[in-house]
Amino acid sequence: MKLVTIILLFAWLPFFVQAQNYTATNGSSYIGSLNVHNNPSAIVNSPFKWDLTLFGLQDKHTTNTIKVFNYSLLSNPAKSQYLISGGQFSRHADLNVNLNLFNTRIGFNKRSGIAFGTNLRSYVTLASGPYNYLDSISKFGHFFGLNEGAQNMKVNMASSSWAEFYATYGQTIIDNEYGRLNAGITLKLNKGLSGAFAHLANGNFIRTGSSPASYRVTDASLDFGYSSNFDEWDSLKNFQQNSRNFFSLTEAGGSIDLGVEWLVKLQSVKNIFDDDDYFDYNWKIGLSVLDIGYGQYAFGRYSTRARNINSNVTDVLMDQVLDSTISSVGVFRDSLSKLFGDMGRYIGKFRVTHPTRLVLNVDKFITDAFFVNADISVNVSSLSSGPNKRVNDMNVVTVTPRWETRKKGFYLPVYFNT
């Protein structure tokens, strides 16, 4: 498959891919080409002169909106079943996907090294206020009936997919008989492949009749935007023409990672001629700030700001206007003009803040080749003003017992996520 095909499919990858999560290797001294993404200083303390990850795929997704039944890692996913969760509660969903291509680490010596490679990354973050829902709902009136008394209903969604090239440098800063301090920095340049956001706020309605029940929307505002390269995809053109137009409209962005690791040395007698002894430690404590940056996108032509709900917007009108005949974003925008009195367009560019997070990683040597790693991740990106949005990383706490040597390893991660 051509690389361009992989990139185009990746724009929608979070919605259909299932793969193994490799964050279990955090703390390992043997996989610096991957652990650089958890802490850039992790590339320094490795007994290997170099290591290379040709291809790696990590997928994480979670939601309280859909329940999956009859599925396990040993079963056929096609035989699984799903149910949209009903009840009164706030909904959320997070999807994080990372595709690593030719991630390379090279050690200059024991005290310094570099890493570089390409990643394709995609994040989706969705959250709503509390509302009641049943999967048998077929009309807006049914939904309003289940949520009488609800006020200021809201939904927020942001999505960002990008291709990035990164370069990392790591260096030992302090080295004494008790410990060693390594530091690292990663610089990333990216191209925004696809970005989108939607924001529904101040959703309010009242009941206007009882036999049959009828409702009128009294207030609502809606904002949505998407990247302009999707406007150039034309079903009448061939794949090569579409892909060329798609990439010609991508925008450049960037980000940075910073990290340090403090290694507490074993206080036993060492052989100075044994490389393995040099890299041994009792504790390894890492602190990093990851993905300080953004992806940038040009607004698609139908990106919209809608205000001042019309006074005649009832559940019946919404059923008529927002029906199954809507086949494109442009048609959807035209339909909204029948509901809102003030319709504006977003023009120019918007940014989606990368999932900036603070990560504390503690790795403890137990005995022989056995270690236990604990990783704590805290999202620290703030909500941007205006049309700019953010996406979040799912990780919160991961605890991983592991046994590994130069040639093989076994990992048993336990996750607590968002």
Short mmCIF file of C-alpha atoms in Angstrom, two decimals:
data_model
loop_
_atom_site.label_atom_id
_atom_site.label_comp_id
_atom_site.label_asym_id
_atom_site.label_seq_id
_atom_site.Cartn_x
_atom_site.Cartn_y
_atom_site.Cartn_z
CA MET A 1 0.00 0.00 0.00
CA LYS A 2 1.32 3.45 -0.89
CA LEU A 3 2.23 5.70 2.02
CA VAL A 4 -0.24 8.33 0.83
CA THR A 5 -3.05 5.77 1.12
CA ILE A 6 -2.02 4.98 4.70
CA ILE A 7 -2.07 8.67 5.61
CA LEU A 8 -5.50 9.27 4.09
CA LEU A 9 -7.00 6.26 5.85
CA PHE A 10 -5.38 7.43 9.08
CA ALA A 11 -7.51 10.56 9.09
CA TRP A 12 -10.46 8.34 10.09
CA LEU A 13 -8.48 5.55 11.79
CA PRO A 14 -9.80 6.03 15.36
CA PHE A 15 -13.30 5.03 14.31
CA PHE A 16 -12.49 1.54 13.10
CA VAL A 17 -9.09 0.31 14.25
CA GLN A 18 -8.33 -2.08 17.12
CA ALA A 19 -4.74 -2.82 18.08
CA GLN A 20 -2.39 -3.60 20.95
CA ASN A 21 -1.37 -0.81 23.30
CA TYR A 22 2.43 -0.68 23.84
CA THR A 23 2.70 1.83 26.69
CA ALA A 24 3.57 -1.25 28.79
CA THR A 25 7.20 -0.82 27.68
CA ASN A 26 7.58 2.53 29.49
CA GLY A 27 10.66 2.42 31.68
CA SER A 28 12.43 -0.21 29.62
CA SER A 29 16.11 0.45 28.88
CA TYR A 30 15.95 -1.57 25.68
CA ILE A 31 13.26 0.26 23.64
CA GLY A 32 14.42 3.86 23.54
CA SER A 33 13.03 4.36 20.04
CA LEU A 34 9.52 4.07 21.52
CA ASN A 35 10.07 5.35 25.06
CA VAL A 36 11.28 8.65 23.63
CA HIS A 37 7.58 9.51 23.26
CA ASN A 38 7.08 9.13 27.01
CA ASN A 39 10.24 10.99 28.00
CA PRO A 40 12.88 12.29 25.54
CA SER A 41 15.66 11.63 28.06
CA ALA A 42 14.82 7.88 27.94
CA ILE A 43 17.06 7.50 24.88
CA VAL A 44 20.25 7.93 26.94
CA ASN A 45 20.26 5.03 29.42
CA SER A 46 20.41 2.08 27.02
CA PRO A 47 23.04 -0.67 26.57
CA PHE A 48 22.32 -0.80 22.82
CA LYS A 49 24.23 1.33 20.33
CA TRP A 50 21.00 1.74 18.38
CA ASP A 51 17.47 0.41 18.11
CA LEU A 52 14.80 0.75 15.44
CA THR A 53 11.02 0.42 15.42
CA LEU A 54 10.02 -0.15 11.80
CA PHE A 55 6.28 -0.04 12.49
CA GLY A 56 4.23 0.36 15.64
CA LEU A 57 0.52 0.91 16.16
CA GLN A 58 -1.10 2.02 19.40
CA ASP A 59 -4.85 2.42 19.79
CA LYS A 60 -6.73 3.54 22.89
CA HIS A 61 -10.42 4.33 23.10
CA THR A 62 -12.95 4.62 25.86
CA THR A 63 -16.56 5.74 26.21
CA ASN A 64 -19.49 5.40 28.59
CA THR A 65 -21.93 5.77 25.69
CA ILE A 66 -21.59 2.32 24.10
CA LYS A 67 -21.41 -1.05 25.83
CA VAL A 68 -19.83 -4.01 24.03
CA PHE A 69 -20.86 -7.61 24.78
CA ASN A 70 -19.57 -11.07 23.83
CA TYR A 71 -16.07 -9.82 23.04
CA SER A 72 -12.64 -10.81 24.31
CA LEU A 73 -9.10 -10.77 22.96
CA LEU A 74 -9.55 -14.42 21.99
CA SER A 75 -12.86 -14.02 20.17
CA ASN A 76 -13.85 -12.89 16.70
CA PRO A 77 -14.78 -9.16 16.93
CA ALA A 78 -17.43 -9.69 14.23
CA LYS A 79 -19.41 -11.80 16.71
CA SER A 80 -19.50 -9.08 19.35
CA GLN A 81 -22.61 -6.99 20.07
CA TYR A 82 -23.07 -3.42 21.18
CA LEU A 83 -25.71 -1.36 22.95
CA ILE A 84 -26.02 2.42 23.19
CA SER A 85 -26.26 3.11 26.91
CA GLY A 86 -29.54 4.61 28.10
CA GLY A 87 -30.18 6.66 31.20
CA GLN A 88 -29.56 10.09 32.68
CA PHE A 89 -25.84 10.92 32.78
CA SER A 90 -23.09 12.89 31.05
CA ARG A 91 -21.56 11.21 28.01
CA HIS A 92 -17.92 11.14 27.02
CA ALA A 93 -15.63 9.46 24.49
CA ASP A 94 -11.89 9.60 23.87
CA LEU A 95 -9.92 8.04 21.02
CA ASN A 96 -6.11 8.14 20.78
CA VAL A 97 -4.23 6.50 17.89
CA ASN A 98 -0.51 6.64 17.14
CA LEU A 99 1.22 5.05 14.15
CA ASN A 100 5.04 4.97 14.37
CA LEU A 101 7.13 4.65 11.21
CA PHE A 102 10.92 4.13 11.26
CA ASN A 103 11.42 5.43 14.80
CA THR A 104 15.19 5.31 15.30
CA ARG A 105 17.46 5.78 18.29
CA ILE A 106 21.27 6.09 17.98
CA GLY A 107 23.62 6.29 20.95
CA PHE A 108 26.77 8.35 20.42
CA ASN A 109 28.23 6.97 23.64
CA LYS A 110 27.05 6.12 27.17
CA ARG A 111 26.23 9.74 27.88
CA SER A 112 24.42 11.04 24.80
CA GLY A 113 22.28 10.03 21.87
CA ILE A 114 19.71 11.11 19.29
CA ALA A 115 16.38 9.80 18.04
CA PHE A 116 14.24 10.64 15.02
CA GLY A 117 11.33 9.31 13.01
CA THR A 118 7.82 9.88 11.73
CA ASN A 119 4.49 9.48 13.50
CA LEU A 120 0.90 9.68 12.34
CA ARG A 121 -1.37 10.63 15.22
CA SER A 122 -5.10 11.10 15.71
CA TYR A 123 -7.13 12.25 18.72
CA VAL A 124 -10.86 12.67 19.27
CA THR A 125 -12.36 14.13 22.46
CA LEU A 126 -16.12 14.31 23.03
CA ALA A 127 -18.08 15.32 26.14
CA SER A 128 -21.66 16.31 26.87
CA GLY A 129 -23.71 17.52 29.78
CA PRO A 130 -26.18 15.12 31.45
CA TYR A 131 -29.18 14.01 29.43
CA ASN A 132 -31.55 11.07 29.25
CA TYR A 133 -31.49 8.79 26.22
CA LEU A 134 -33.02 5.55 24.96
CA ASP A 135 -31.91 3.80 21.78
CA SER A 136 -35.54 3.60 20.64
CA ILE A 137 -35.76 7.39 20.17
CA SER A 138 -36.77 8.24 16.59
CA LYS A 139 -38.02 11.86 16.86
CA PHE A 140 -36.91 15.06 18.57
CA GLY A 141 -40.17 15.10 20.52
CA HIS A 142 -39.29 11.77 22.12
CA PHE A 143 -35.91 13.13 23.19
CA PHE A 144 -37.43 16.33 24.60
CA GLY A 145 -40.04 14.29 26.49
CA LEU A 146 -37.32 12.30 28.24
CA ASN A 147 -35.46 15.47 29.19
CA GLU A 148 -38.19 17.84 30.39
CA GLY A 149 -36.71 20.28 32.89
CA ALA A 150 -33.17 20.02 31.50
CA GLN A 151 -31.38 23.36 31.13
CA ASN A 152 -28.37 24.61 29.20
CA MET A 153 -27.69 21.32 27.45
CA LYS A 154 -24.29 21.14 25.81
CA VAL A 155 -21.99 18.97 23.68
CA ASN A 156 -18.31 19.52 22.87
CA MET A 157 -16.23 17.64 20.30
CA ALA A 158 -12.73 18.19 18.95
CA SER A 159 -10.68 16.07 16.55
CA SER A 160 -7.15 16.41 15.25
CA SER A 161 -5.04 14.16 13.01
CA TRP A 162 -1.53 15.03 11.92
CA ALA A 163 1.72 13.67 10.49
CA GLU A 164 4.83 14.67 12.42
CA PHE A 165 8.58 14.36 12.02
CA TYR A 166 10.55 14.54 15.25
CA ALA A 167 14.18 14.84 16.28
CA THR A 168 15.43 14.23 19.83
CA TYR A 169 18.69 14.87 21.67
CA GLY A 170 19.49 13.40 25.09
CA GLN A 171 22.50 14.03 27.34
CA THR A 172 23.78 13.04 30.78
CA ILE A 173 23.95 16.20 32.90
CA ILE A 174 25.07 14.88 36.30
CA ASP A 175 26.84 11.62 37.11
CA ASN A 176 28.18 10.75 40.54
CA GLU A 177 28.49 7.70 42.79
CA TYR A 178 24.86 7.96 43.92
CA GLY A 179 22.97 8.73 40.76
CA ARG A 180 22.80 10.01 37.23
CA LEU A 181 20.65 12.79 35.72
CA ASN A 182 19.75 12.59 32.04
CA ALA A 183 17.88 15.30 30.14
CA GLY A 184 16.31 15.36 26.69
CA ILE A 185 14.37 17.53 24.27
CA THR A 186 12.26 16.64 21.24
CA LEU A 187 11.32 19.06 18.48
CA LYS A 188 8.43 18.15 16.17
CA LEU A 189 7.20 19.60 12.91
CA ASN A 190 3.77 18.51 11.74
CA LYS A 191 1.26 18.75 8.93
CA GLY A 192 -2.39 18.86 9.93
CA LEU A 193 -4.20 16.07 8.03
CA SER A 194 -7.69 16.66 9.38
CA GLY A 195 -9.22 18.79 12.10
CA ALA A 196 -12.76 19.39 13.26
CA PHE A 197 -14.77 20.71 16.20
CA ALA A 198 -18.39 21.11 17.22
CA HIS A 199 -19.89 22.99 20.15
CA LEU A 200 -23.56 23.04 21.10
CA ALA A 201 -24.39 25.29 24.07
CA ASN A 202 -27.34 26.79 25.94
CA GLY A 203 -29.78 24.16 24.71
CA ASN A 204 -33.15 25.01 26.30
CA PHE A 205 -36.73 24.11 25.41
CA ILE A 206 -40.23 24.24 26.87
CA ARG A 207 -43.34 22.12 26.55
CA THR A 208 -46.12 23.84 24.57
CA GLY A 209 -48.80 21.15 24.35
CA SER A 210 -49.86 17.94 26.04
CA SER A 211 -52.14 16.06 23.64
CA PRO A 212 -50.04 15.17 21.79
CA ALA A 213 -46.96 16.49 23.61
CA SER A 214 -45.19 19.28 21.70
CA TYR A 215 -42.07 21.32 22.41
CA ARG A 216 -40.41 24.57 21.34
CA VAL A 217 -36.70 25.37 21.49
CA THR A 218 -36.15 28.64 23.35
CA ASP A 219 -32.38 28.99 23.12
CA ALA A 220 -29.37 27.30 21.52
CA SER A 221 -26.07 28.14 19.87
CA LEU A 222 -24.03 25.96 17.57
CA ASP A 223 -20.47 26.19 16.26
CA PHE A 224 -18.71 23.71 14.03
CA GLY A 225 -15.64 23.80 11.85
CA TYR A 226 -13.51 21.42 9.83
CA SER A 227 -10.33 21.52 7.77
CA SER A 228 -10.64 22.83 4.23
CA ASN A 229 -8.84 19.93 2.54
CA PHE A 230 -12.04 17.88 2.81
CA ASP A 231 -13.77 20.39 0.53
CA GLU A 232 -11.40 19.41 -2.27
CA TRP A 233 -12.26 15.71 -2.25
CA ASP A 234 -14.27 15.11 -5.43
CA SER A 235 -15.86 11.76 -6.29
CA LEU A 236 -15.47 12.59 -10.00
CA LYS A 237 -11.65 12.77 -9.69
CA ASN A 238 -9.27 9.83 -9.35
CA PHE A 239 -7.40 8.98 -6.17
CA GLN A 240 -4.15 10.58 -7.28
CA GLN A 241 -5.82 13.92 -8.09
CA ASN A 242 -7.79 13.92 -4.83
CA SER A 243 -4.77 13.07 -2.70
CA ARG A 244 -2.70 15.81 -4.34
CA ASN A 245 -5.42 18.38 -3.65
CA PHE A 246 -5.92 17.04 -0.11
CA PHE A 247 -2.27 17.47 0.89
CA SER A 248 -1.81 20.79 -0.87
CA LEU A 249 -4.13 22.42 1.68
CA THR A 250 -2.57 21.03 4.86
CA GLU A 251 -1.15 23.55 7.33
CA ALA A 252 2.12 23.40 9.28
CA GLY A 253 2.28 23.19 13.07
CA GLY A 254 4.74 22.18 15.74
CA SER A 255 5.30 20.95 19.27
CA ILE A 256 8.01 20.17 21.80
CA ASP A 257 8.69 17.54 24.48
CA LEU A 258 10.94 18.09 27.51
CA GLY A 259 12.08 15.48 30.00
CA VAL A 260 14.56 14.46 32.70
CA GLU A 261 15.37 11.13 34.35
CA TRP A 262 17.14 10.61 37.68
CA LEU A 263 18.71 7.16 38.10
CA VAL A 264 19.47 6.05 41.65
CA LYS A 265 22.42 3.69 41.34
CA LEU A 266 22.75 0.30 42.98
CA GLN A 267 25.20 0.64 45.86
CA SER A 268 26.96 -2.66 45.16
CA VAL A 269 30.47 -3.13 43.77
CA LYS A 270 30.49 -2.72 39.98
CA ASN A 271 32.79 -3.91 37.25
CA ILE A 272 33.82 -0.75 35.39
CA PHE A 273 34.49 -2.80 32.24
CA ASP A 274 30.95 -4.25 32.14
CA ASP A 275 28.57 -2.13 30.06
CA ASP A 276 25.53 -3.75 31.67
CA ASP A 277 26.68 -2.63 35.11
CA TYR A 278 26.86 0.97 33.93
CA PHE A 279 23.20 1.04 32.97
CA ASP A 280 21.90 -0.76 36.07
CA TYR A 281 19.88 1.19 38.61
CA ASN A 282 17.80 0.76 41.75
CA TRP A 283 15.24 3.46 40.94
CA LYS A 284 14.63 5.46 37.77
CA ILE A 285 12.42 8.51 38.19
CA GLY A 286 11.36 10.43 35.10
CA LEU A 287 9.45 13.68 34.71
CA SER A 288 8.37 15.02 31.32
CA VAL A 289 6.06 17.52 29.65
CA LEU A 290 4.82 16.22 26.32
CA ASP A 291 3.17 17.67 23.22
CA ILE A 292 3.45 21.37 23.98
CA GLY A 293 2.09 22.60 20.67
CA TYR A 294 -0.72 22.47 18.16
CA GLY A 295 -2.01 21.34 14.80
CA GLN A 296 -3.22 24.06 12.44
CA TYR A 297 -5.99 23.90 9.85
CA ALA A 298 -7.69 26.20 7.35
CA PHE A 299 -11.45 26.43 7.83
CA GLY A 300 -13.64 24.48 5.41
CA ARG A 301 -16.08 26.61 3.40
CA TYR A 302 -19.13 25.47 5.40
CA SER A 303 -17.68 26.01 8.89
CA THR A 304 -20.47 27.76 10.76
CA ARG A 305 -21.41 29.92 13.70
CA ALA A 306 -25.17 29.84 14.42
CA ARG A 307 -26.94 32.10 16.95
CA ASN A 308 -30.44 33.47 17.76
CA ILE A 309 -32.72 30.48 17.47
CA ASN A 310 -35.94 31.32 15.60
CA SER A 311 -39.12 31.61 17.65
CA ASN A 312 -40.93 28.95 15.61
CA VAL A 313 -38.47 26.09 16.11
CA THR A 314 -40.53 23.16 17.36
CA ASP A 315 -39.79 19.46 17.57
CA VAL A 316 -41.94 18.93 14.46
CA LEU A 317 -39.94 21.50 12.45
CA MET A 318 -36.65 19.93 13.58
CA ASP A 319 -37.87 16.51 12.41
CA GLN A 320 -38.63 18.02 9.01
CA VAL A 321 -35.44 20.06 8.65
CA LEU A 322 -32.86 17.67 10.14
CA ASP A 323 -33.94 14.48 8.38
CA SER A 324 -32.26 11.63 6.56
CA THR A 325 -31.98 13.59 3.29
CA ILE A 326 -28.98 15.55 4.59
CA SER A 327 -26.09 14.18 2.55
CA SER A 328 -23.32 16.76 2.97
CA VAL A 329 -22.04 19.51 5.24
CA GLY A 330 -23.33 22.14 2.82
CA VAL A 331 -26.86 20.71 2.91
CA PHE A 332 -26.67 20.55 6.71
CA ARG A 333 -25.70 24.22 6.87
CA ASP A 334 -28.59 25.19 4.60
CA SER A 335 -30.94 23.26 6.89
CA LEU A 336 -29.66 25.15 9.92
CA SER A 337 -30.58 28.46 8.27
CA LYS A 338 -34.23 27.48 8.77
CA LEU A 339 -33.64 27.23 12.53
CA PHE A 340 -31.31 30.14 13.35
CA GLY A 341 -31.70 33.85 12.64
CA ASP A 342 -27.97 34.64 12.73
CA MET A 343 -25.75 32.45 10.55
CA GLY A 344 -22.06 33.26 10.13
CA ARG A 345 -19.10 31.53 8.56
CA TYR A 346 -15.73 30.82 10.10
CA ILE A 347 -12.91 31.93 7.83
CA GLY A 348 -9.14 31.90 8.15
CA LYS A 349 -7.44 29.26 10.27
CA PHE A 350 -7.95 27.43 13.54
CA ARG A 351 -5.74 25.41 15.83
CA VAL A 352 -6.34 22.29 17.86
CA THR A 353 -4.03 22.19 20.87
CA HIS A 354 -2.12 18.94 21.19
CA PRO A 355 -2.72 16.76 24.28
CA THR A 356 -0.19 18.54 26.49
CA ARG A 357 0.41 16.52 29.63
CA LEU A 358 2.72 16.16 32.61
CA VAL A 359 4.05 12.62 33.05
CA LEU A 360 5.71 11.12 36.12
CA ASN A 361 7.28 7.71 35.53
CA VAL A 362 8.87 5.63 38.30
CA ASP A 363 10.71 2.41 37.50
CA LYS A 364 11.89 0.07 40.29
CA PHE A 365 14.41 -2.74 39.91
CA ILE A 366 13.28 -5.77 41.91
CA THR A 367 15.67 -8.61 41.20
CA ASP A 368 17.45 -10.27 38.27
CA ALA A 369 15.49 -9.07 35.18
CA PHE A 370 12.28 -8.17 37.02
CA PHE A 371 11.03 -4.56 37.29
CA VAL A 372 7.84 -2.71 38.22
CA ASN A 373 6.91 0.52 36.47
CA ALA A 374 4.32 3.13 37.49
CA ASP A 375 3.27 5.92 35.13
CA ILE A 376 1.05 8.89 36.04
CA SER A 377 -0.19 11.25 33.33
CA VAL A 378 -2.05 14.54 33.90
CA ASN A 379 -3.54 16.61 31.07
CA VAL A 380 -2.48 20.23 31.46
CA SER A 381 -3.58 21.80 28.17
CA SER A 382 -6.02 24.65 28.76
CA LEU A 383 -9.11 25.44 26.73
CA SER A 384 -8.24 27.90 24.01
CA SER A 385 -10.46 30.88 23.30
CA GLY A 386 -12.50 31.43 20.16
CA PRO A 387 -12.58 28.69 17.55
CA ASN A 388 -9.41 27.01 18.81
CA LYS A 389 -9.94 23.70 20.63
CA ARG A 390 -7.99 20.97 22.39
CA VAL A 391 -7.78 17.20 22.51
CA ASN A 392 -6.81 15.06 25.49
CA ASP A 393 -4.72 11.99 26.15
CA MET A 394 -6.56 9.13 27.89
CA ASN A 395 -3.78 7.88 30.17
CA VAL A 396 -4.04 8.48 33.91
CA VAL A 397 -2.26 5.66 35.78
CA THR A 398 -0.49 2.59 34.40
CA VAL A 399 1.26 -0.01 36.58
CA THR A 400 3.35 -2.61 34.74
CA PRO A 401 5.31 -5.53 36.17
CA ARG A 402 7.84 -6.65 33.55
CA TRP A 403 10.55 -9.22 33.01
CA GLU A 404 12.99 -8.47 30.22
CA THR A 405 16.43 -9.25 28.92
CA ARG A 406 18.28 -8.09 25.79
CA LYS A 407 16.39 -10.60 23.63
CA LYS A 408 12.91 -10.94 25.10
CA GLY A 409 10.45 -9.42 27.54
CA PHE A 410 7.09 -10.05 29.16
CA TYR A 411 4.77 -7.24 30.29
CA LEU A 412 1.53 -7.18 32.26
CA PRO A 413 0.15 -3.59 32.28
CA VAL A 414 -2.82 -2.56 34.40
CA TYR A 415 -4.52 0.66 33.21
CA PHE A 416 -6.69 3.26 34.86
CA ASN A 417 -7.71 5.83 32.25
CA THR A 418 -10.09 8.73 31.79
#
